[in-house]
Coordinates of C-alpha atoms in Angstrom, one line a residue:
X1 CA 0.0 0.0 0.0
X2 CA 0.9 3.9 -0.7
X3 CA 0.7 6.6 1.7
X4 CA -2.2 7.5 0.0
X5 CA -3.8 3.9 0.1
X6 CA -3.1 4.2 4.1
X7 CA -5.2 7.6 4.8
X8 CA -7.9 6.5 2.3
X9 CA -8.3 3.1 4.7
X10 CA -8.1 5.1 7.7
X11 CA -10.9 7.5 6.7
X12 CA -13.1 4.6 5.3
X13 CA -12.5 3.0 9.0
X14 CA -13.6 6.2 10.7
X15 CA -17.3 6.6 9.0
X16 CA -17.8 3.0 11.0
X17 CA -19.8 4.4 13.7
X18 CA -18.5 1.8 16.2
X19 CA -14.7 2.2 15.4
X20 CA -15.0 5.8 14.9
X21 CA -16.2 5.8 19.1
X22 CA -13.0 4.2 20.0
X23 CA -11.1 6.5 17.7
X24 CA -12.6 9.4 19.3
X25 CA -11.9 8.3 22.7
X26 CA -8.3 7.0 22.3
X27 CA -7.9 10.6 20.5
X28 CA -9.1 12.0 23.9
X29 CA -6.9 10.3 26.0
X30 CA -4.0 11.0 24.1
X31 CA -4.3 14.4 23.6
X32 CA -6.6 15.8 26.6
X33 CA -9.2 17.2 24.5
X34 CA -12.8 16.6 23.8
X35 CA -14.0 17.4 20.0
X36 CA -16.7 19.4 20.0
X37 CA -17.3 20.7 16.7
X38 CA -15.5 23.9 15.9
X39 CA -14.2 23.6 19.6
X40 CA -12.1 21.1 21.6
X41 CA -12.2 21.1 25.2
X42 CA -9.8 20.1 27.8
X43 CA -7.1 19.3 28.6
X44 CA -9.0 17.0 30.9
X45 CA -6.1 16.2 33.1
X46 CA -5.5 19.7 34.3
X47 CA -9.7 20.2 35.1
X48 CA -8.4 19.8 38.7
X49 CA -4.8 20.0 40.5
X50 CA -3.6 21.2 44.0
X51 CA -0.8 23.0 45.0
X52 CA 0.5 24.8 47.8
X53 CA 0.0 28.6 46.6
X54 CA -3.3 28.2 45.1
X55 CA -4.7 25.4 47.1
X56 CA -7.5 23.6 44.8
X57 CA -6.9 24.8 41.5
X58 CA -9.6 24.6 38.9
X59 CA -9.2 25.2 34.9
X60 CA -10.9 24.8 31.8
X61 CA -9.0 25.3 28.5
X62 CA -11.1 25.9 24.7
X63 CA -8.8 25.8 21.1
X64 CA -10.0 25.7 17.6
X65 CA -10.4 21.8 16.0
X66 CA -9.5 20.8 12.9
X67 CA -13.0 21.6 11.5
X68 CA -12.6 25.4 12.5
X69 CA -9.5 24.9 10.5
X70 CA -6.2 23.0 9.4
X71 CA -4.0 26.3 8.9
X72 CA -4.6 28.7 12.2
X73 CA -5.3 27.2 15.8
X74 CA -6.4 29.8 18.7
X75 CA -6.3 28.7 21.9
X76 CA -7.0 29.7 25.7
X77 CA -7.8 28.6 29.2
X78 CA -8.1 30.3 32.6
X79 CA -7.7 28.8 36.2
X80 CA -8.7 30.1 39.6
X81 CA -7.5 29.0 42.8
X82 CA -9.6 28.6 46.2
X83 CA -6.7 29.4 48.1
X84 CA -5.1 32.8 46.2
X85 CA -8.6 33.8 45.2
X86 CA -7.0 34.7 42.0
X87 CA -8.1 34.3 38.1
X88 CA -5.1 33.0 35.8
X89 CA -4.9 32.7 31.6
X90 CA -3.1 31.7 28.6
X91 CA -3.8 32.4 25.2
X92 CA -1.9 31.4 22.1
X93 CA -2.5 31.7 18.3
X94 CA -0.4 29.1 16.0
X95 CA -0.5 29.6 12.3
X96 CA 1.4 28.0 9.3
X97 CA 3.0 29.7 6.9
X98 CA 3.7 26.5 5.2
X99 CA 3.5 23.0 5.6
X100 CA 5.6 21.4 3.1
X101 CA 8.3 22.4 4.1
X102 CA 7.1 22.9 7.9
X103 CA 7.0 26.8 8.7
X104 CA 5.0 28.4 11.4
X105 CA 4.5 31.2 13.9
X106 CA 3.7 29.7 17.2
X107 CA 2.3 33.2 19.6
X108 CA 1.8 33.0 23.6
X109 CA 1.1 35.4 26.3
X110 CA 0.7 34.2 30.0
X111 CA -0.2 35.4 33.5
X112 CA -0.3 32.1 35.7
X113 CA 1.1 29.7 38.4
X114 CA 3.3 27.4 37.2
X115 CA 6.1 25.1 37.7
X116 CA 9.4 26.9 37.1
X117 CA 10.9 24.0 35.3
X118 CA 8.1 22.3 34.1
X119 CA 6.5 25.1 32.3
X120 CA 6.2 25.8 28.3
X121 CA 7.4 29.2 28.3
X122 CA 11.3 27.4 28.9
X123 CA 11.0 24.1 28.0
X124 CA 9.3 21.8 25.7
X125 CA 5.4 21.2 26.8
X126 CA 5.8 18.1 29.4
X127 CA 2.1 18.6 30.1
X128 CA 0.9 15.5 28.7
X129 CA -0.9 12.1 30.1
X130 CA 2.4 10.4 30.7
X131 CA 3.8 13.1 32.2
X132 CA 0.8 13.8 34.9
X133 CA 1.1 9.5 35.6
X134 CA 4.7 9.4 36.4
X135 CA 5.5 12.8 37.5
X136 CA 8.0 11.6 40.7
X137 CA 8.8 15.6 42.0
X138 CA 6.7 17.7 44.0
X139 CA 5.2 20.8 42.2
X140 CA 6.6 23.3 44.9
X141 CA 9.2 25.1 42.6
X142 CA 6.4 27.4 42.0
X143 CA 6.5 31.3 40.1
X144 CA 3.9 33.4 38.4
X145 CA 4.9 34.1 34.9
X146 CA 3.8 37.2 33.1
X147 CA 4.3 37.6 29.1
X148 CA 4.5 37.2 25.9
X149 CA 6.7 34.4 23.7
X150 CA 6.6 34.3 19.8
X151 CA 8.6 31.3 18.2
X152 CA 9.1 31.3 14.2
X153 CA 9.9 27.9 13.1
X154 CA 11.8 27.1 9.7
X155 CA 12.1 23.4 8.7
X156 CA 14.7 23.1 5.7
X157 CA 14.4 19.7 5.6
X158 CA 12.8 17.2 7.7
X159 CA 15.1 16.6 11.1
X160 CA 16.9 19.8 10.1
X161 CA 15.3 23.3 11.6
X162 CA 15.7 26.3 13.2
X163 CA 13.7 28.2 15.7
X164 CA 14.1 31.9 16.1
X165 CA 12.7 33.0 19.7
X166 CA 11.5 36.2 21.3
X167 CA 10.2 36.5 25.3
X168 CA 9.7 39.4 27.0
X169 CA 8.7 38.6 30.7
X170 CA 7.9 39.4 34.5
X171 CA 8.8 36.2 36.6
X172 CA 8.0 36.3 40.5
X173 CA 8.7 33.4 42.9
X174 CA 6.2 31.9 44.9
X175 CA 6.9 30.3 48.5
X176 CA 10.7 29.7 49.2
X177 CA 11.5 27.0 47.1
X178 CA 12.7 29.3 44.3
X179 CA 14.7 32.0 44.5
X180 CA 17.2 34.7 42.2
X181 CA 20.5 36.2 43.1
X182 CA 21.0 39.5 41.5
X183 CA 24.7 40.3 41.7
X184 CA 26.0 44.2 41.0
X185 CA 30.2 44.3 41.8
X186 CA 31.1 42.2 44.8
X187 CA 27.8 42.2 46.5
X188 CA 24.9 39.7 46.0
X189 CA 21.5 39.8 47.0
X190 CA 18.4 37.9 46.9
X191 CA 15.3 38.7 45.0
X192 CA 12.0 37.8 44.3
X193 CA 11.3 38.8 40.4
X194 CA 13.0 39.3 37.4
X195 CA 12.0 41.2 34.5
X196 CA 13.5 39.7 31.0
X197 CA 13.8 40.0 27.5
X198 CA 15.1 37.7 25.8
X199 CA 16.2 36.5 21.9
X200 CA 16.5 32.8 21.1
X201 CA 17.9 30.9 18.1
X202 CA 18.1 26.8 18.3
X203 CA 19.3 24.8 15.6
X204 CA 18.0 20.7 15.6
X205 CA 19.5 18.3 12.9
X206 CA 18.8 14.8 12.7
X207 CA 20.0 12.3 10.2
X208 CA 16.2 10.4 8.5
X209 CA 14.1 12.2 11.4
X210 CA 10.9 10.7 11.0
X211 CA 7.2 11.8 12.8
X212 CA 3.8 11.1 13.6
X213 CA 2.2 14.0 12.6
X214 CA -0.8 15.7 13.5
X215 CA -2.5 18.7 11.5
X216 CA -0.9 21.3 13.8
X217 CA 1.4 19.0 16.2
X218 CA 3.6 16.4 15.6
X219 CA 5.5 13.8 17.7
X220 CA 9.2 12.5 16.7
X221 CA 9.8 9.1 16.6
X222 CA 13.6 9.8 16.4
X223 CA 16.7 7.9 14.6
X224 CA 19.1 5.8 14.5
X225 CA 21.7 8.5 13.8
X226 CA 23.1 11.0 16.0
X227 CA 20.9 14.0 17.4
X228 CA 22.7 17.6 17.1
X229 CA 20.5 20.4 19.3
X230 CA 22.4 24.3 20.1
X231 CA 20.4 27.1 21.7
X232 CA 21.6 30.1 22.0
X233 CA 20.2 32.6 24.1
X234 CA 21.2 36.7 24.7
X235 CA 19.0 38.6 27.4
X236 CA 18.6 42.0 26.5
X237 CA 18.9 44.5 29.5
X238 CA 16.9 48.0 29.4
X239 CA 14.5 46.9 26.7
X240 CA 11.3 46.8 27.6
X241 CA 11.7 46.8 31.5
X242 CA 14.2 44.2 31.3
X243 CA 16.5 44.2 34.2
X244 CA 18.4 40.9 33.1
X245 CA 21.5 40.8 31.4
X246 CA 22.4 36.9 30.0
X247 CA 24.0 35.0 27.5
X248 CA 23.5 31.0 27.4
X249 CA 24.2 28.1 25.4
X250 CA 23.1 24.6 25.2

């Protein structure tokens, strides 16, 4: 069979009302989200969560399906806490500029509790049914994040890409887990919030990369051949509010 033979059977299976239910609900299991039309809603494993700064947290996230469309995806979700009293958001808008070869604006803006090293803003989304089952450390390394993150991704080839990267952010620690040392000459102090811009470029290349793809996400099923990732990052002090002054690579 071709490629196209393959999505030809798969579509043929889904009009069978009884294999298109479990479709459906592996779909939602896999990906947190309930189909709705236009809508999906979820993700269903963050309805409810607890944590020590917002006590019992409650959200509810909507984005745009597949049937809204297969070239733009909006996206938001807010949270309140029992404990803080205190309503949180995201929002995001992902758009392709092309798929073939794979190029896309991917736009978020935040004010919300989350896990310093867990969360999206830094690090690729872990925010995902395997994670939430085998997640071994406590969620105490708790901040507020406030801002806005624009990545612009350019594949050349598939398992070679670049992503260009631009945050400008207010990030205040919460409890006493976490904490930031501001040093100016000899002297060192402790403070509660930074405020950071920051540019971004990462590079991936991998030999026969290959994916499971999705009409907006997709998942690599890696290679056989060596990975190559560099980031590099500059922080950008005195532009827009930004008191940070940084230069990373990794």
């Amino acid at each position: 069979y071709g490629e196209k033979d393959i999505y030809q059977m798969i579509d043929t299976l889904k009009k069978i009302p009884i294999l298109n239910t479990y479709y459906e609900t592996i779909l939602t299991l896999v990906n947190g989200y309930k189909i709705w039309g236009l809508v999906e809603v979820g993700p269903y494993y963050s309805l409810y969560s607890s944590n020590p700064i917002e006590g019992d947290r409650f959200q509810l996230g909507l984005r745009t399906s597949n049937a809204f469309s297969k070239q733009i995806m909006l996206e938001a979700n807010a949270a309140y806490g029992l404990l803080d009293e205190r309503l949180k958001y995201n929002l995001r808008t992902f758009f392709f500029l092309s798929k073939n070869p794979r190029r896309y604006f991917d736009i978020k803006y935040k004010n919300d509790v989350t896990q310093f090293d867990k969360d999206d803003f830094f690090v690729s989304n872990s925010n995902n049914l395997v994670s939430i089952f085998f997640r071994r450390n406590p969620y105490n390394k708790l901040v507020n994040i406030k801002g806005l993150k624009i990545d612009y991704f350019n594949e050349w080839k598939e398992g070679f890409s670049n992503t260009l990267s631009l945050k400008n952010y207010e990030i205040k620690t919460l409890g006493e887990v976490v904490k930031f040392n501001k040093t100016a000459g000899n002297i060192t102090t402790t403070v509660n919030e930074l405020y950071a811009t920051e540019i971004s470029l990462g590079m991936h290349y991998a030999k026969n990369e290959k994916f499971l793809s999705g009409e907006f996400l997709r998942q690599s099923l890696s290679t056989s051949s060596p990975i190559f990732d560099l980031d590099v990052t500059i922080g950008l002090k005195n532009i827009l509010n930004s008191n940070v002054t940084q230069f990373n690579y990794l």
